[in-house]
Short mmCIF file of N, CA, C and O in Angstrom, two decimals:
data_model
loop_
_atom_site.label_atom_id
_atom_site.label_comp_id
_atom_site.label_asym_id
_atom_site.label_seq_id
_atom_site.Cartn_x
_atom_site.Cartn_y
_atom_site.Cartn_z
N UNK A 1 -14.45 9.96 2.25
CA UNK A 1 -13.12 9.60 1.79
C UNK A 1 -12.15 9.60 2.98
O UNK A 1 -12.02 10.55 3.75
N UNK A 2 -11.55 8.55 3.06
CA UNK A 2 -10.55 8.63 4.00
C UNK A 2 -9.07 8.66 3.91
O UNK A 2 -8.62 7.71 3.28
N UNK A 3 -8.30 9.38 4.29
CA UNK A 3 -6.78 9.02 4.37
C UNK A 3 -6.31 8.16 4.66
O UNK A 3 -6.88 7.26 5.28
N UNK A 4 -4.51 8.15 4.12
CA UNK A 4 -4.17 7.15 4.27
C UNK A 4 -3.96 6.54 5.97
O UNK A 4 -4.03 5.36 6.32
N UNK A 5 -3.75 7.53 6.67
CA UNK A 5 -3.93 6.94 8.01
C UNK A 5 -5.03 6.39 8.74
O UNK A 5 -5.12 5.33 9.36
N UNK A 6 -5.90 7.37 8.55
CA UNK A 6 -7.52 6.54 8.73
C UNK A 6 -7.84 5.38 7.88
O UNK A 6 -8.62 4.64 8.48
N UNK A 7 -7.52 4.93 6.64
CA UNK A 7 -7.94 3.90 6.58
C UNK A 7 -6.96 2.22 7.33
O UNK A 7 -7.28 1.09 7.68
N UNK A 8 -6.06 2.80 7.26
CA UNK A 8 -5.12 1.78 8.09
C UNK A 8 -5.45 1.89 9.60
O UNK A 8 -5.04 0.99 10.33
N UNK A 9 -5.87 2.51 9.91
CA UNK A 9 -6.12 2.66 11.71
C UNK A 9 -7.49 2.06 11.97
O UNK A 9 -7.73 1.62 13.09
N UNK A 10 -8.60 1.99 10.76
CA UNK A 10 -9.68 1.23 10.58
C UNK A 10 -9.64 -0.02 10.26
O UNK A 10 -10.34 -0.97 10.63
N UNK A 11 -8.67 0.08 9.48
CA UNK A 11 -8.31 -1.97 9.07
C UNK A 11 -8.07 -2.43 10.63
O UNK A 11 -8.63 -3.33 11.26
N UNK A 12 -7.11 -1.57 11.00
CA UNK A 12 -6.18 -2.38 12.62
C UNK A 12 -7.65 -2.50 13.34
O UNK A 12 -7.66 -3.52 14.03
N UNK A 13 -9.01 -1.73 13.40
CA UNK A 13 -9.71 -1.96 14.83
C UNK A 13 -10.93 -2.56 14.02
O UNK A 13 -11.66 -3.35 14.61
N UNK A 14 -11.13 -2.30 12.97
CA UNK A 14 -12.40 -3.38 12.28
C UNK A 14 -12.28 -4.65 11.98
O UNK A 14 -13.22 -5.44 12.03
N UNK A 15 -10.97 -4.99 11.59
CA UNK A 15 -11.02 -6.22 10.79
C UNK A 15 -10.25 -7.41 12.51
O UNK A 15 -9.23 -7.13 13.15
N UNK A 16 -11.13 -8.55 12.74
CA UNK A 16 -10.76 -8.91 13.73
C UNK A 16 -9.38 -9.77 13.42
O UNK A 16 -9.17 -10.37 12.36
N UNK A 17 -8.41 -9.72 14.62
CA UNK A 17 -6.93 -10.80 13.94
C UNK A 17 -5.94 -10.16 13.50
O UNK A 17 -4.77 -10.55 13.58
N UNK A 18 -6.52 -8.51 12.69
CA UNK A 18 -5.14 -8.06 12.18
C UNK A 18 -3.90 -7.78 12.96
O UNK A 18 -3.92 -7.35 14.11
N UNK A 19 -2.93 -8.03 12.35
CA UNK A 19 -1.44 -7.72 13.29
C UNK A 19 -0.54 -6.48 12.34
O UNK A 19 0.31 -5.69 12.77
N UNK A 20 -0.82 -6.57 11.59
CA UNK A 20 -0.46 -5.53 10.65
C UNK A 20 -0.92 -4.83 9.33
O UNK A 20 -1.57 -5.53 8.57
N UNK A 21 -0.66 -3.50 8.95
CA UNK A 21 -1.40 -3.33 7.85
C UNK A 21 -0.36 -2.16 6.78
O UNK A 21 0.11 -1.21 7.40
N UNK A 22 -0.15 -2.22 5.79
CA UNK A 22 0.60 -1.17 5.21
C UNK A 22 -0.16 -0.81 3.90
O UNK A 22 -1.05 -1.57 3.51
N UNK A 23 0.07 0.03 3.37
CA UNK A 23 -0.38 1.09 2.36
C UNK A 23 1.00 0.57 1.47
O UNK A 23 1.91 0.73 2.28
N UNK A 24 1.57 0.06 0.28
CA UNK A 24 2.66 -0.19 -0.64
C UNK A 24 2.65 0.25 -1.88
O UNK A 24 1.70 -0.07 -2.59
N UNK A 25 3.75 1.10 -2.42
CA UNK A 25 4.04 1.36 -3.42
C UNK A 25 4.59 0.34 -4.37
O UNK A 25 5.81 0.32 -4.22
N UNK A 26 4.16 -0.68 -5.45
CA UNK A 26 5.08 -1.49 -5.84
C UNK A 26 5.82 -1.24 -6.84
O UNK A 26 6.76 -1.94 -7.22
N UNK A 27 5.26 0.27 -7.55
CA UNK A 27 6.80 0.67 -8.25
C UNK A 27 7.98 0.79 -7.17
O UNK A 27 9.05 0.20 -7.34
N UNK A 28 7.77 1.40 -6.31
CA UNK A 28 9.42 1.68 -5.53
C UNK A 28 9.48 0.36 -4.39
O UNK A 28 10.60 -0.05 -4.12
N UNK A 29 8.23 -0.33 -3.70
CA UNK A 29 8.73 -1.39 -2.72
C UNK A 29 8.90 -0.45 -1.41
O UNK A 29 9.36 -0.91 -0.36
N UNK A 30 8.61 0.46 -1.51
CA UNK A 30 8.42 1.48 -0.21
C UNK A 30 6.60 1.49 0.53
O UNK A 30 5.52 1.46 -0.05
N UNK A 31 6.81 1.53 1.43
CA UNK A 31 5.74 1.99 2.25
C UNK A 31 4.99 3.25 2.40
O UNK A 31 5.46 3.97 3.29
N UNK A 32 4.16 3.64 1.90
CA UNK A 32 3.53 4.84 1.88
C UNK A 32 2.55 5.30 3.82
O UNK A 32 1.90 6.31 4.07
N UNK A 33 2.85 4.09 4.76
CA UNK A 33 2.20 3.84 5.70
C UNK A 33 1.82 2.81 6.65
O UNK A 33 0.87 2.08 6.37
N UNK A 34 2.33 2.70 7.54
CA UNK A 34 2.05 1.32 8.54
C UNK A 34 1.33 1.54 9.17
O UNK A 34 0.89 2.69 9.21
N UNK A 35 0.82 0.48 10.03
CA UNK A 35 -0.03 0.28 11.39
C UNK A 35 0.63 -1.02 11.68
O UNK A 35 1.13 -1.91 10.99
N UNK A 36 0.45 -0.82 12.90
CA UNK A 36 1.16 -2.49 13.62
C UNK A 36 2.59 -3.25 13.30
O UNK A 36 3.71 -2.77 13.14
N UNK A 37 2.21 -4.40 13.28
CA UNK A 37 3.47 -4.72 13.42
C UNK A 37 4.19 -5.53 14.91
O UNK A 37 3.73 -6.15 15.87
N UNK A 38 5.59 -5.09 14.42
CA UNK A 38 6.44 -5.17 15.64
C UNK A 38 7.79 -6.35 15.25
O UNK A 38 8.20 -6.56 14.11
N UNK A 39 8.24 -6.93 16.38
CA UNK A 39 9.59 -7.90 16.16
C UNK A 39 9.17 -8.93 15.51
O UNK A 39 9.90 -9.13 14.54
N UNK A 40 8.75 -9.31 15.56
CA UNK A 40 8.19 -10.73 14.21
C UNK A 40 7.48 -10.14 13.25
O UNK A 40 7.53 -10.75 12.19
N UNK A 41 6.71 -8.99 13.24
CA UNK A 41 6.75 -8.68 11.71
C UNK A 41 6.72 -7.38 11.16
O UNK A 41 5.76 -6.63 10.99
N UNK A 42 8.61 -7.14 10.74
CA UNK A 42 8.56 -5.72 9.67
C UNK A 42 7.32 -5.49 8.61
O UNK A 42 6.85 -6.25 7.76
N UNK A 43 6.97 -4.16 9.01
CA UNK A 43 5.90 -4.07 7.71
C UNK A 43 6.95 -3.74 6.46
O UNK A 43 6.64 -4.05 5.31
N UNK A 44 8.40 -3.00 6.81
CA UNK A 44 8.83 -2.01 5.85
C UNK A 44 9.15 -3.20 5.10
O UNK A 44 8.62 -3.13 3.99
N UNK A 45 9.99 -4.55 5.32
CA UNK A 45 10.28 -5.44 5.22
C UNK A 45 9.56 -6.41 4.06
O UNK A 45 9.96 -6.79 2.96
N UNK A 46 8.38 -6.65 4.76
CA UNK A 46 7.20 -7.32 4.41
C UNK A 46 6.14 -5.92 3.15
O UNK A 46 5.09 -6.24 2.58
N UNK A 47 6.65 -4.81 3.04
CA UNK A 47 6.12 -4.25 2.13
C UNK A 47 7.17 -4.37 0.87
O UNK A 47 6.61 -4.31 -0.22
N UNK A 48 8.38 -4.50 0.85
CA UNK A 48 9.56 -4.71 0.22
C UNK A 48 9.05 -6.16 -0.54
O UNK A 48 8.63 -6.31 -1.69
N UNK A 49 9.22 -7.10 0.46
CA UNK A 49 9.35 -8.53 -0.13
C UNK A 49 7.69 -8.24 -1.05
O UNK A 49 7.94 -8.52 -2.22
N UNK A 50 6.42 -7.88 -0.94
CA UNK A 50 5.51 -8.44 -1.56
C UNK A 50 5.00 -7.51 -2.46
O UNK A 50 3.83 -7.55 -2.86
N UNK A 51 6.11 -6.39 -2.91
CA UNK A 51 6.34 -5.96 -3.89
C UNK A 51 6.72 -7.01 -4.95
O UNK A 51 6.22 -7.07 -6.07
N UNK A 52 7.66 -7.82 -4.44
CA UNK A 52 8.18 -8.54 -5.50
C UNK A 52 7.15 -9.49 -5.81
O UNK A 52 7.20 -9.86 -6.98
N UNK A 53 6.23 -9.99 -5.12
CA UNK A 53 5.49 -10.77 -5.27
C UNK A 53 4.34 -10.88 -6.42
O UNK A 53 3.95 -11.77 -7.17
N UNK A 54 3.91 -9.27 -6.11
CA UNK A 54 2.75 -8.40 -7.17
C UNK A 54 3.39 -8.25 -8.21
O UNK A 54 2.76 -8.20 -9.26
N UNK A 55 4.77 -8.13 -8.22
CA UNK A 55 5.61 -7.44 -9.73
C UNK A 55 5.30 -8.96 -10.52
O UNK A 55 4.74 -9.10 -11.61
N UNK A 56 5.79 -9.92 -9.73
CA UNK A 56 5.70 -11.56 -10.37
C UNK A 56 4.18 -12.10 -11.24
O UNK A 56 3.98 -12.70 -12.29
N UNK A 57 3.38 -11.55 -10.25
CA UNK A 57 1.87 -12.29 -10.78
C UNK A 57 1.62 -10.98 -12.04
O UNK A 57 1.16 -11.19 -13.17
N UNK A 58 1.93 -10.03 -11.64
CA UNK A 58 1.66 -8.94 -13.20
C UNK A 58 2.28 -9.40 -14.62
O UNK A 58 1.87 -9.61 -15.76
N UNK A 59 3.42 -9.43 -13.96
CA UNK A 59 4.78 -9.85 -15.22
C UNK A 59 3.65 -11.53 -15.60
O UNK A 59 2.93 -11.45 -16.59
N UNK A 60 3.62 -12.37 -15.08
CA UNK A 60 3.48 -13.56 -15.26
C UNK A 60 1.75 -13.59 -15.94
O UNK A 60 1.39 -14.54 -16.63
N UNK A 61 1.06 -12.73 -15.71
CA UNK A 61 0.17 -11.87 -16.38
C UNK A 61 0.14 -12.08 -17.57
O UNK A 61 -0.21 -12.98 -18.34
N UNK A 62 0.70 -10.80 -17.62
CA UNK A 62 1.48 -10.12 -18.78
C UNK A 62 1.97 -11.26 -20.04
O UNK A 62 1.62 -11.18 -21.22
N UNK A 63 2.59 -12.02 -19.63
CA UNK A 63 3.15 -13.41 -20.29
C UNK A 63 2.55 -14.03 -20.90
O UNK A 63 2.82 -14.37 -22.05
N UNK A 64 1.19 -14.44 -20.03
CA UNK A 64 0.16 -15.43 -20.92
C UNK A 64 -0.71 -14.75 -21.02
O UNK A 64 -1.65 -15.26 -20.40
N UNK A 65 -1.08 -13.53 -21.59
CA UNK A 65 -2.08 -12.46 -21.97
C UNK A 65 -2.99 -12.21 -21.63
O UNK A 65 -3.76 -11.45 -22.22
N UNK A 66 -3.25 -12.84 -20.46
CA UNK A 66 -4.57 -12.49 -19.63
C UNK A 66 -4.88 -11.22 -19.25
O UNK A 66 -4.22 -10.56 -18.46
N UNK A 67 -5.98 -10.82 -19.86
CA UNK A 67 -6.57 -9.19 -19.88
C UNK A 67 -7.13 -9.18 -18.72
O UNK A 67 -8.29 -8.92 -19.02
N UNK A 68 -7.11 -9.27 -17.79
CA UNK A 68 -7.70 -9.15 -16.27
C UNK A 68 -7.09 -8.59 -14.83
O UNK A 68 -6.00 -8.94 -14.37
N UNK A 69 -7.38 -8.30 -14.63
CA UNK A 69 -6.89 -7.31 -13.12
C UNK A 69 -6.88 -8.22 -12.04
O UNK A 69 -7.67 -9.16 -11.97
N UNK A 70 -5.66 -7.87 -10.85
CA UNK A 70 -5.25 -8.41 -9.98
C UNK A 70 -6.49 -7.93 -8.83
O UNK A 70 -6.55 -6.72 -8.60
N UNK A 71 -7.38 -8.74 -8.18
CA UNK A 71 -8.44 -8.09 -6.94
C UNK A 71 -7.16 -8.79 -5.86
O UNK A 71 -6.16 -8.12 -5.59
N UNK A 72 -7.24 -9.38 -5.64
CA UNK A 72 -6.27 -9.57 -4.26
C UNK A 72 -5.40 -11.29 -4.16
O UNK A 72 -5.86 -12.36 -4.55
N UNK A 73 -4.36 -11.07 -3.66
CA UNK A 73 -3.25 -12.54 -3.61
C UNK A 73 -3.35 -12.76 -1.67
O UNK A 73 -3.35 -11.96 -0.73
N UNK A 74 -3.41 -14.03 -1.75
CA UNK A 74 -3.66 -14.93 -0.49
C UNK A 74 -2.48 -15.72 -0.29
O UNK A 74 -2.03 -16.71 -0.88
N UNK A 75 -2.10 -15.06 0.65
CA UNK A 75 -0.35 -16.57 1.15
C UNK A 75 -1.24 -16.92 2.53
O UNK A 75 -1.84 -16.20 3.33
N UNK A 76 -1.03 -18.35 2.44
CA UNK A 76 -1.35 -18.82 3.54
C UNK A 76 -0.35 -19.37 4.22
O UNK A 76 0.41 -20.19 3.70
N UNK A 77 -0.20 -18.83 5.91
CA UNK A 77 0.95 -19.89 6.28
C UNK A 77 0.58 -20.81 7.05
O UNK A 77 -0.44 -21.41 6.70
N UNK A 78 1.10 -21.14 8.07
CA UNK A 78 0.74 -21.86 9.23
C UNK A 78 -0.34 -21.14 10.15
O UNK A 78 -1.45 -21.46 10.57
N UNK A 79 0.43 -20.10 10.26
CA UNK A 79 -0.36 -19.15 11.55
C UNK A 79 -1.00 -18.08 11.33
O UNK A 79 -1.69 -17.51 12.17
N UNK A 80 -0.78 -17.63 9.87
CA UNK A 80 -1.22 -16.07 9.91
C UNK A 80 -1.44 -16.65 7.92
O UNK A 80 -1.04 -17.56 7.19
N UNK A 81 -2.31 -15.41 7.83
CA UNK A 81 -2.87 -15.00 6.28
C UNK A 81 -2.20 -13.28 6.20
O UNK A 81 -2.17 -12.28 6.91
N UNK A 82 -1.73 -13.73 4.84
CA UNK A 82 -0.99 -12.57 4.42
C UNK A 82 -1.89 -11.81 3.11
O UNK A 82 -1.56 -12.17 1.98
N UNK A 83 -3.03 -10.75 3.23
CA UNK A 83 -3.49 -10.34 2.09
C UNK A 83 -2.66 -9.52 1.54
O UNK A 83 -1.92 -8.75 2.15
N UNK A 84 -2.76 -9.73 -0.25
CA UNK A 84 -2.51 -8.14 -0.78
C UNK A 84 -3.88 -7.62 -1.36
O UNK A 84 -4.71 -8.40 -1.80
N UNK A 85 -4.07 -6.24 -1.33
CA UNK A 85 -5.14 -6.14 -2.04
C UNK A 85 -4.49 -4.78 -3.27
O UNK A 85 -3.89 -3.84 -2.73
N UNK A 86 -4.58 -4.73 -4.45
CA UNK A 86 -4.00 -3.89 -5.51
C UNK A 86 -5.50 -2.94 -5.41
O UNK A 86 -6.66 -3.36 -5.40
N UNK A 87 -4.97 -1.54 -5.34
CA UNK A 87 -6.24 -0.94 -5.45
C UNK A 87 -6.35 -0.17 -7.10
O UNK A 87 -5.44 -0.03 -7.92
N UNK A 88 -7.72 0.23 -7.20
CA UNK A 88 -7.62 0.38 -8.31
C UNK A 88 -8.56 1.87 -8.64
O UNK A 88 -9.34 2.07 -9.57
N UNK A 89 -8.32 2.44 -7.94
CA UNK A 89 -8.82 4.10 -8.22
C UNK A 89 -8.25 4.90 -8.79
O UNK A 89 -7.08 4.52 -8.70
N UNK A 90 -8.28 6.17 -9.59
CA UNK A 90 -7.49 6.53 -10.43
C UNK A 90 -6.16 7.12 -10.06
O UNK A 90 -5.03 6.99 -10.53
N UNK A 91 -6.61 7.75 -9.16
CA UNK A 91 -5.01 8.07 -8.05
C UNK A 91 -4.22 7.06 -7.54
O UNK A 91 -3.09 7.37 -7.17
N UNK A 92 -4.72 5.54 -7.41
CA UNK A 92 -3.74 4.52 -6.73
C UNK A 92 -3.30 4.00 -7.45
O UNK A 92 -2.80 3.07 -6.82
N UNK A 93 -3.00 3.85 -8.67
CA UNK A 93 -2.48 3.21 -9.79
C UNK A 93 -1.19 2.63 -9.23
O UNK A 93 -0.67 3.67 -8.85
N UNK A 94 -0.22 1.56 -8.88
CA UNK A 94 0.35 1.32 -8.69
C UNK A 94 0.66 0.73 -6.88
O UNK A 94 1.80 0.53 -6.44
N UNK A 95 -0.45 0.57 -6.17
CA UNK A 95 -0.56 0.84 -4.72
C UNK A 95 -1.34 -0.49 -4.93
O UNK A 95 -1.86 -0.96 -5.94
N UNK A 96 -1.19 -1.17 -3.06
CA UNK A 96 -1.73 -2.04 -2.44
C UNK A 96 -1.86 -2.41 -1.36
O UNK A 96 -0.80 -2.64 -0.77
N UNK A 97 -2.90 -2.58 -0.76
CA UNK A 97 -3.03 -3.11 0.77
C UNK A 97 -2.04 -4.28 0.84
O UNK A 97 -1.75 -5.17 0.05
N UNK A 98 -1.66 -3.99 1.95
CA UNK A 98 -1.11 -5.14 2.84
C UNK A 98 -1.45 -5.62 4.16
O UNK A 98 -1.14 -4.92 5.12
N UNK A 99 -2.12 -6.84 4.38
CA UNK A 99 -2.70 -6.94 5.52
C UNK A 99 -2.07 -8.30 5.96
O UNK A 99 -2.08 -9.30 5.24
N UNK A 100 -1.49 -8.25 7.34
CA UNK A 100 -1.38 -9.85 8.32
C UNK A 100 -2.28 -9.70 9.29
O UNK A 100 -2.54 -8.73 10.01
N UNK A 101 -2.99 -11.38 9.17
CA UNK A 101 -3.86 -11.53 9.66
C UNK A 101 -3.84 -13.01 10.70
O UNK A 101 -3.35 -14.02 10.18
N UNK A 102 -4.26 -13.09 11.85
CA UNK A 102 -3.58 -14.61 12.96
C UNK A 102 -4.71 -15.31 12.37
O UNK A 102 -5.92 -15.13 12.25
N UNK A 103 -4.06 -15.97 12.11
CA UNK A 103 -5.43 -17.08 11.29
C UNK A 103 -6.27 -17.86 12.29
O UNK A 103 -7.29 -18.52 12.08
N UNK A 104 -5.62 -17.63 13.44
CA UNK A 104 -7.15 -18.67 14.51
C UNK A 104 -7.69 -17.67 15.13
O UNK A 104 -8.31 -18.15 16.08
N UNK A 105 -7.83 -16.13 15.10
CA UNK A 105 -8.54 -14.94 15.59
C UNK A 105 -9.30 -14.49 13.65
O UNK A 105 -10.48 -14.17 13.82
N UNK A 106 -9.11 -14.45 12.85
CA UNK A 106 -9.67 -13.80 11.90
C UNK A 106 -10.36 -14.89 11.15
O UNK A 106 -10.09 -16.09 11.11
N UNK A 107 -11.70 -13.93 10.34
CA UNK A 107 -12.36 -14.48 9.51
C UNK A 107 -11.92 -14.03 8.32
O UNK A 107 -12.09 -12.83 8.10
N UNK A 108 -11.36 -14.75 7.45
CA UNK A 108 -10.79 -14.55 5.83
C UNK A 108 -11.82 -13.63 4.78
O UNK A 108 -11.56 -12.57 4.22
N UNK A 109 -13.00 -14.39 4.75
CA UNK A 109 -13.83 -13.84 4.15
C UNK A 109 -14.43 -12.62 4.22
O UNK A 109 -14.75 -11.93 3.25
N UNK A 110 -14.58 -12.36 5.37
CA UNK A 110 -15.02 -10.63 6.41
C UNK A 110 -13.70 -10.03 6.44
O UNK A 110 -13.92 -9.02 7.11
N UNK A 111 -12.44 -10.00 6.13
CA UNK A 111 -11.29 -9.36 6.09
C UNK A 111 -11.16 -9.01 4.88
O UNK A 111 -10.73 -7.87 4.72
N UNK A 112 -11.43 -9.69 3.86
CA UNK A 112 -11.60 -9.93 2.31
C UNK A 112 -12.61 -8.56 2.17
O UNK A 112 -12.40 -7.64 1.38
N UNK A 113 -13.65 -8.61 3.03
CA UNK A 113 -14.59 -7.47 2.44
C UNK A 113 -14.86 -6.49 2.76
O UNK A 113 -15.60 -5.75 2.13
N UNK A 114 -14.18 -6.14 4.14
CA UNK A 114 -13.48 -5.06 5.46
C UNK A 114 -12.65 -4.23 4.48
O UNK A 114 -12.75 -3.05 4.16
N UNK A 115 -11.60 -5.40 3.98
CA UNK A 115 -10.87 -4.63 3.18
C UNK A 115 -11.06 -4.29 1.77
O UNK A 115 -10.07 -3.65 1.39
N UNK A 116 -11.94 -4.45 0.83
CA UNK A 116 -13.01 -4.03 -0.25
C UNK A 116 -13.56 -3.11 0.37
O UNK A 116 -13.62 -2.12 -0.35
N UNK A 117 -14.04 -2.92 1.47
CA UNK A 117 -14.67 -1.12 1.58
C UNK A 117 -13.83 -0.57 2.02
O UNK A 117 -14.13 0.60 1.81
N UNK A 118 -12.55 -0.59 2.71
CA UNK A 118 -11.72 0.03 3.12
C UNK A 118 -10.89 0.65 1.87
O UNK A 118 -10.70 1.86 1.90
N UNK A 119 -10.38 -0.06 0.79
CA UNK A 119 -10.14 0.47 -0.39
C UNK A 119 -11.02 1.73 -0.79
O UNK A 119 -10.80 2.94 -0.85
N UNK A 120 -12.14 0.89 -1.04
CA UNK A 120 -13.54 1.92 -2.13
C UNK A 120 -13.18 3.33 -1.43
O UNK A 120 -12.84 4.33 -2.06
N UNK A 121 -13.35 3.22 0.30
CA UNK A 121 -13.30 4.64 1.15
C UNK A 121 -11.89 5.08 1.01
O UNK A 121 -11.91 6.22 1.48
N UNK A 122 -10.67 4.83 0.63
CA UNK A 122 -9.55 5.32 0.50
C UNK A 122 -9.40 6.49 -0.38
O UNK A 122 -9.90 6.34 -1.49
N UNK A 123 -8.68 7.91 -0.07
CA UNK A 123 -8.42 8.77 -0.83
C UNK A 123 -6.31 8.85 -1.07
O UNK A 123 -5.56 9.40 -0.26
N UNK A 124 -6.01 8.40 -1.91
CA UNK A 124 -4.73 8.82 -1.93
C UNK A 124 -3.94 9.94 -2.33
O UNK A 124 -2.72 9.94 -2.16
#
C-alpha cells in the first residue's frame, strides 16, 4: 500500500511524459497533493477547474440514469492529455487522480494502466 506521496512520486517517474500529477478532492476542489507542475501548469488550479468537470459528468449521470461508474475522463488538447482517474476504494470515495501528460513524449494507453495500478496500490 502506498501513500499519498509515494504514489504521486511514482506516477511522476513511471509513467513516461508526465508533467503533473495531483491527488483531488471533488467534494471541496482542493488538492489533497501535488507533484510537478510549474508556470504553465497550476495543479491547485487545474485540481479546482476539474473538479467541476467530474461534478458535471456525475450530475449529467445522474440525469439520464445511468447506473455505472466513472473509470476515467480524457481531455485532449493540442499538446498535452489531461487524465482524471475517480478512484474507487472504500476510503477514496470522493477522490481522483489527476494526471498531465505531453502528448508527443507519452503513451496514453500505458499511462491509462500505470495509473490503474497506481490507484489499486493507493492507501488514503
Amino acid at each position: 500500500m502506498a501513500n499519498t506521496q509515494t504514489a504521486l512520486k511514482e506516477a511522476m517517474t513511471s509513467i513516461e511524459g508526465t508533467l503533473g500529477v495531483a491527488l483531488v478532492d471533488y467534494s471541496s476542489g482542493m488538492a489533497l497533493g501535488t507533484l510537478g507542475g510549474g508556470k504553465e501548469l497550476d495543479l491547485t488550479v487545474a485540481a479546482a477547474g476539474n473538479t467541476d468537470v467530474v461534478r458535471a459528468k456525475v450530475r449529467t449521470m445522474e440525469q439520464l440514469g445511468l447506473k455505472d461508474s466513472i473509470e476515467d475522463i480524457l481531455i485532449t488538447l493540442g499538446s498535452q492529455y489531461h487524465l482524471i482517474r475517480l478512484l474507487k476504494g472504500r476510503n477514496s470515495q470522493g477522490l481522483f487522480l489527476y494526471m498531465a501528460l505531453d502528448k508527443n513524449r507519452a503513451n496514453l494507453a500505458m499511462a491509462r494502466h500505470q495509473l490503474r495500478r497506481i490507484e489499486a496500490d493507493l492507501e488514503v
